[in-house]
CSV table of C-alpha atoms and ligand atoms in Angstrom, one decimal:
chain,number,residue,atom,x,y,z
A,1429,MET,CA,-40.7,39.7,19.1
A,1430,LYS,CA,-43.1,42.6,19.1
A,1431,GLU,CA,-45.2,43.3,16.0
A,1432,ASN,CA,-43.5,46.7,15.3
A,1433,GLU,CA,-40.1,45.0,15.5
A,1434,LEU,CA,-41.1,42.5,12.9
A,1435,TYR,CA,-42.3,45.2,10.6
A,1436,GLU,CA,-38.9,47.0,11.0
A,1437,GLN,CA,-37.1,43.8,10.0
A,1438,LEU,CA,-39.3,43.5,6.9
A,1439,GLU,CA,-38.5,47.1,5.9
A,1440,PHE,CA,-34.8,46.9,6.4
A,1441,GLN,CA,-33.0,46.7,3.1
A,1442,GLU,CA,-29.4,45.6,3.2
A,1443,ASN,CA,-27.2,48.0,1.2
A,1444,PRO,CA,-24.0,46.3,-0.1
A,1445,TYR,CA,-22.2,49.6,-0.7
A,1446,PHE,CA,-22.9,50.8,2.8
A,1447,GLU,CA,-21.9,47.4,4.2
A,1448,GLU,CA,-18.5,47.8,2.5
A,1449,VAL,CA,-18.1,51.3,3.9
A,1450,ILE,CA,-18.8,50.0,7.4
A,1451,SER,CA,-16.5,47.0,7.2
A,1452,GLU,CA,-13.7,49.2,6.0
A,1453,LEU,CA,-14.4,51.7,8.8
A,1454,VAL,CA,-14.4,49.0,11.5
A,1455,GLU,CA,-11.2,47.4,10.2
A,1456,ASN,CA,-9.1,50.6,9.5
A,1457,GLN,CA,-10.9,53.4,11.4
A,1458,TYR,CA,-11.2,55.1,8.0
A,1459,CYS,CA,-12.8,54.3,4.7
A,1460,ILE,CA,-12.1,55.4,1.2
A,1461,ALA,CA,-15.4,55.3,-0.8
A,1462,ASP,CA,-15.0,56.0,-4.5
A,1463,ASN,CA,-18.1,56.7,-6.5
A,1464,PHE,CA,-20.1,57.4,-3.3
A,1465,PHE,CA,-21.7,60.1,-5.4
A,1466,THR,CA,-22.4,59.8,-9.2
A,1467,THR,CA,-20.4,61.9,-11.7
A,1468,GLU,CA,-23.6,64.0,-12.3
A,1469,GLU,CA,-24.0,64.7,-8.6
A,1470,VAL,CA,-20.4,65.7,-8.2
A,1471,LEU,CA,-20.8,68.1,-11.1
A,1472,LEU,CA,-23.8,69.7,-9.5
A,1473,PHE,CA,-22.0,70.0,-6.1
A,1474,ARG,CA,-18.9,71.5,-7.8
A,1475,ASN,CA,-21.0,74.0,-9.7
A,1476,SER,CA,-22.9,75.0,-6.6
A,1477,LEU,CA,-19.7,75.5,-4.7
A,1478,LYS,CA,-18.2,77.6,-7.5
A,1479,GLU,CA,-21.3,79.8,-7.8
A,1480,LYS,CA,-21.3,80.4,-4.0
A,1481,TYR,CA,-17.6,81.1,-4.0
A,1482,ARG,CA,-18.0,83.6,-6.9
A,1483,GLU,CA,-20.8,85.3,-4.9
A,1484,ASN,CA,-18.3,85.8,-2.1
A,1485,GLU,CA,-20.3,83.7,0.4
A,1486,PHE,CA,-17.2,81.9,1.7
A,1487,LYS,CA,-15.3,82.9,4.8
A,1488,LYS,CA,-11.7,82.3,5.9
A,1489,ALA,CA,-11.9,79.2,8.1
A,1490,ALA,CA,-11.0,79.7,11.8
A,1491,ILE,CA,-9.5,77.4,14.3
A,1492,GLY,CA,-10.7,76.7,17.8
A,1493,ASN,CA,-12.6,79.5,19.4
A,1494,LYS,CA,-11.2,83.0,18.9
A,1495,THR,CA,-7.6,82.8,17.7
A,1496,ASN,CA,-6.0,85.6,15.8
A,1497,GLU,CA,-6.0,85.6,12.0
A,1498,LEU,CA,-2.3,85.1,11.7
A,1499,VAL,CA,-2.2,81.9,13.8
A,1500,ALA,CA,-5.1,80.5,12.0
A,1501,LYS,CA,-3.4,81.1,8.7
A,1502,SER,CA,-0.4,79.2,9.7
A,1503,VAL,CA,-2.6,76.2,10.6
A,1504,ARG,CA,-5.2,76.2,7.9
A,1505,GLY,CA,-5.7,78.2,4.7
A,1506,ASP,CA,-9.1,77.1,3.4
A,1507,PHE,CA,-12.3,79.1,2.9
A,1508,ILE,CA,-15.5,77.6,4.0
A,1509,LEU,CA,-19.3,78.0,3.7
A,1510,TRP,CA,-21.6,76.1,6.1
A,1511,ILE,CA,-24.5,74.4,4.4
A,1512,ASP,CA,-28.0,75.0,5.8
A,1513,GLU,CA,-30.0,71.9,5.1
A,1514,ALA,CA,-33.2,73.8,5.6
A,1515,ASN,CA,-32.3,76.2,2.9
A,1516,ALA,CA,-30.7,73.8,0.4
A,1517,GLY,CA,-30.8,74.0,-3.3
A,1518,LEU,CA,-31.0,71.0,-5.6
A,1519,ALA,CA,-27.3,70.1,-5.2
A,1520,GLU,CA,-27.5,70.2,-1.4
A,1521,VAL,CA,-30.8,68.3,-1.3
A,1522,LEU,CA,-29.2,65.5,-3.3
A,1523,PHE,CA,-26.1,65.6,-1.1
A,1524,PHE,CA,-28.1,65.3,2.1
A,1525,GLN,CA,-30.3,62.6,0.7
A,1526,LYS,CA,-27.4,60.2,0.4
A,1527,ILE,CA,-25.8,61.4,3.7
A,1528,ASN,CA,-29.0,60.9,5.5
A,1529,ALA,CA,-29.4,57.4,4.0
A,1530,LEU,CA,-25.9,56.6,5.3
A,1531,VAL,CA,-26.7,58.0,8.8
A,1532,ASP,CA,-29.9,55.9,9.0
A,1533,TYR,CA,-28.0,52.9,8.0
A,1534,LEU,CA,-25.2,53.5,10.4
A,1535,ASN,CA,-27.7,54.0,13.2
A,1536,LYS,CA,-29.6,50.8,12.4
A,1537,THR,CA,-26.7,48.5,11.9
A,1538,CYS,CA,-23.9,50.0,14.2
A,1539,PHE,CA,-26.0,51.7,16.8
A,1540,LEU,CA,-23.8,54.8,16.5
A,1541,GLY,CA,-26.5,57.1,17.8
A,1542,ILE,CA,-25.9,59.9,15.2
A,1543,LEU,CA,-28.4,62.6,15.9
A,1544,THR,CA,-27.0,65.7,14.2
A,1545,LYS,CA,-24.6,66.7,11.5
A,1546,GLU,CA,-22.8,69.8,10.2
A,1547,PHE,CA,-21.3,70.2,6.7
A,1548,HIS,CA,-19.5,73.0,4.9
A,1549,TYR,CA,-18.1,73.6,1.5
A,1550,ALA,CA,-14.4,74.1,1.5
A,1551,LEU,CA,-12.0,75.7,-1.0
A,1552,TYR,CA,-8.2,75.6,-0.5
A,1553,PRO,CA,-6.6,78.2,-2.8
A,1554,GLU,CA,-3.2,77.4,-4.3
A,1555,GLY,CA,-0.5,77.4,-1.7
A,1556,THR,CA,-2.7,76.6,1.3
A,1557,PHE,CA,-2.8,73.5,3.6
A,1558,TYR,CA,-4.3,72.3,6.8
A,1559,LYS,CA,-1.6,71.2,9.4
A,1560,ARG,CA,-1.8,67.9,11.3
A,1561,HIS,CA,-4.8,68.0,13.7
A,1562,LEU,CA,-7.6,66.0,15.3
A,1563,ASP,CA,-11.1,67.1,14.4
A,1564,THR,CA,-12.0,67.2,18.1
A,1565,PHE,CA,-9.5,69.9,18.8
A,1566,GLN,CA,-12.3,72.2,19.9
A,1567,ASN,CA,-13.1,69.7,22.6
A,1568,ASP,CA,-16.1,68.7,20.7
A,1569,GLY,CA,-16.7,65.1,21.8
A,1570,ARG,CA,-19.9,65.0,19.9
A,1571,ARG,CA,-18.1,64.5,16.6
A,1572,LYS,CA,-18.0,60.8,15.8
A,1573,LEU,CA,-17.3,60.5,12.1
A,1574,SER,CA,-15.6,63.0,9.8
A,1575,LEU,CA,-16.7,62.8,6.2
A,1576,VAL,CA,-15.0,64.6,3.2
A,1577,CYS,CA,-16.3,64.5,-0.3
A,1578,TYR,CA,-13.9,65.7,-3.0
A,1579,LEU,CA,-15.3,67.9,-5.8
A,1580,ASN,CA,-12.2,68.5,-7.9
A,1581,GLU,CA,-12.3,68.3,-11.7
A,1582,GLU,CA,-12.2,64.9,-13.2
A,1583,GLY,CA,-8.7,63.7,-14.0
A,1584,TRP,CA,-7.2,65.2,-10.8
A,1585,ASN,CA,-3.4,65.2,-11.3
A,1586,PRO,CA,-1.3,63.9,-8.4
A,1587,GLU,CA,1.1,66.9,-9.0
A,1588,ASN,CA,-1.7,69.2,-7.8
A,1589,GLY,CA,-0.9,68.0,-4.2
A,1590,GLY,CA,-3.6,68.5,-1.6
A,1591,GLU,CA,-3.4,64.9,-0.4
A,1592,LEU,CA,-5.2,64.0,2.8
A,1593,VAL,CA,-2.7,62.3,5.0
A,1594,ILE,CA,-4.0,60.1,7.8
A,1595,TYR,CA,-1.7,59.1,10.8
A,1596,GLN,CA,-2.1,55.9,12.7
A,1597,GLN,CA,-0.2,54.2,15.5
A,1598,GLU,CA,0.6,50.5,15.0
A,1599,ASN,CA,2.6,48.6,17.6
A,1600,GLY,CA,4.2,51.9,18.8
A,1601,GLN,CA,5.1,52.8,15.2
A,1602,GLU,CA,3.5,55.6,13.3
A,1603,THR,CA,2.1,54.8,9.9
A,1604,THR,CA,0.8,57.3,7.3
A,1605,LYS,CA,-1.8,56.9,4.5
A,1606,SER,CA,-1.9,59.4,1.7
A,1607,ILE,CA,-5.2,59.8,-0.1
A,1608,TYR,CA,-5.7,61.8,-3.3
A,1609,PRO,CA,-8.7,64.2,-3.4
A,1610,LYS,CA,-10.1,62.5,-6.5
A,1611,ALA,CA,-13.5,63.7,-7.8
A,1612,GLY,CA,-16.4,61.8,-6.3
A,1613,ARG,CA,-14.2,60.2,-3.6
A,1614,VAL,CA,-15.6,60.2,-0.1
A,1615,VAL,CA,-13.3,59.6,2.9
A,1616,ILE,CA,-14.9,58.8,6.3
A,1617,PHE,CA,-12.9,58.5,9.5
A,1618,GLU,CA,-13.2,58.4,13.2
A,1619,SER,CA,-13.0,62.0,14.3
A,1620,GLN,CA,-11.8,61.3,17.9
A,1621,VAL,CA,-9.0,59.0,16.9
A,1622,LEU,CA,-7.3,59.8,13.7
A,1623,GLU,CA,-4.9,62.8,13.3
A,1624,HIS,CA,-4.6,64.0,9.7
A,1625,GLU,CA,-3.5,66.9,7.5
A,1626,VAL,CA,-4.1,68.4,4.1
A,1627,ARG,CA,-0.8,68.7,2.2
A,1628,PRO,CA,0.0,71.9,0.4
A,1629,VAL,CA,-2.3,72.5,-2.5
A,1630,LYS,CA,-0.9,73.5,-5.9
A,1631,LYS,CA,-4.2,74.0,-7.6
A,1632,SER,CA,-7.4,75.1,-5.9
A,1633,ARG,CA,-9.0,72.2,-4.1
A,1634,LEU,CA,-12.7,71.7,-3.7
A,1635,SER,CA,-14.7,69.6,-1.2
A,1636,ILE,CA,-17.6,69.3,1.2
A,1637,THR,CA,-16.5,68.4,4.7
A,1638,GLY,CA,-18.6,67.5,7.7
A,1639,TRP,CA,-19.2,65.7,10.8
A,1640,LEU,CA,-21.8,63.1,12.1
A,1641,LYS,CA,-22.4,63.9,15.7
A,1642,THR,CA,-24.1,62.3,18.7
A,1643,ARG,CA,-26.0,65.5,19.6
B,2159,OGA,C1,-10.9,69.3,8.0
B,2159,OGA,C2,-10.1,68.4,7.2
B,2159,OGA,C3,-9.6,67.1,5.2
B,2159,OGA,C4,-9.7,67.2,3.7
B,2159,OGA,O1,-11.6,70.2,7.3
B,2159,OGA,O2,-11.0,69.3,9.2
B,2159,OGA,O3,-9.3,67.8,7.8
B,2159,OGA,O4,-9.2,66.3,3.1
B,2159,OGA,N1,-10.3,68.2,5.9
B,2159,OGA,O5,-10.2,68.2,3.2
B,2160,MN,MN1,-9.8,67.6,9.9
């Protein structure tokens, strides 16, 4: 073994939390990671989202390339703001610190070859949803993993709706998994494989959503 490889081995620190995320991902094609971020971090992210939303920085999310507004509205009703890592405030710096640690870990242990990423804040107003879709609907084969971090208030009530529903095929049968958008919960799934939807929201629903990409 070369000297630099020996050094790399010495520096590699096994991370039990990330290891669990990876085993779940390998086993199910998705992973539900509660407490991925601390309560304090989630509070910072939520406040940052709210402030930017108040300042009217969010835009109605579009679908595909240039589709008309009406069609887009019947598919997804969320408002988004792309996050520029180069221009990040404290909340976003902390967010990317952990995301980048995960990306490094995935690249070292799973050889995923994640080179780039894109993340946006999202707010679903009451009454909105995102119909069943695949995150590679824009023919973007670069998206490997989708990652959603929920920023709703603590004590999210199931009656608020807004579940993420993941569809899978098992022996020719379709199975569904409903996931509540609980504060601090992170869901990661294979972008090119899993269809999913956001069920109608009864109370405004906050998150950061993004993709880990191969280039
Ligand atoms: C998306 C998406 C899921 C969620 O933005 O593409 O599917 O739970 N989001 O917010
Ligand atoms: Mn999606």
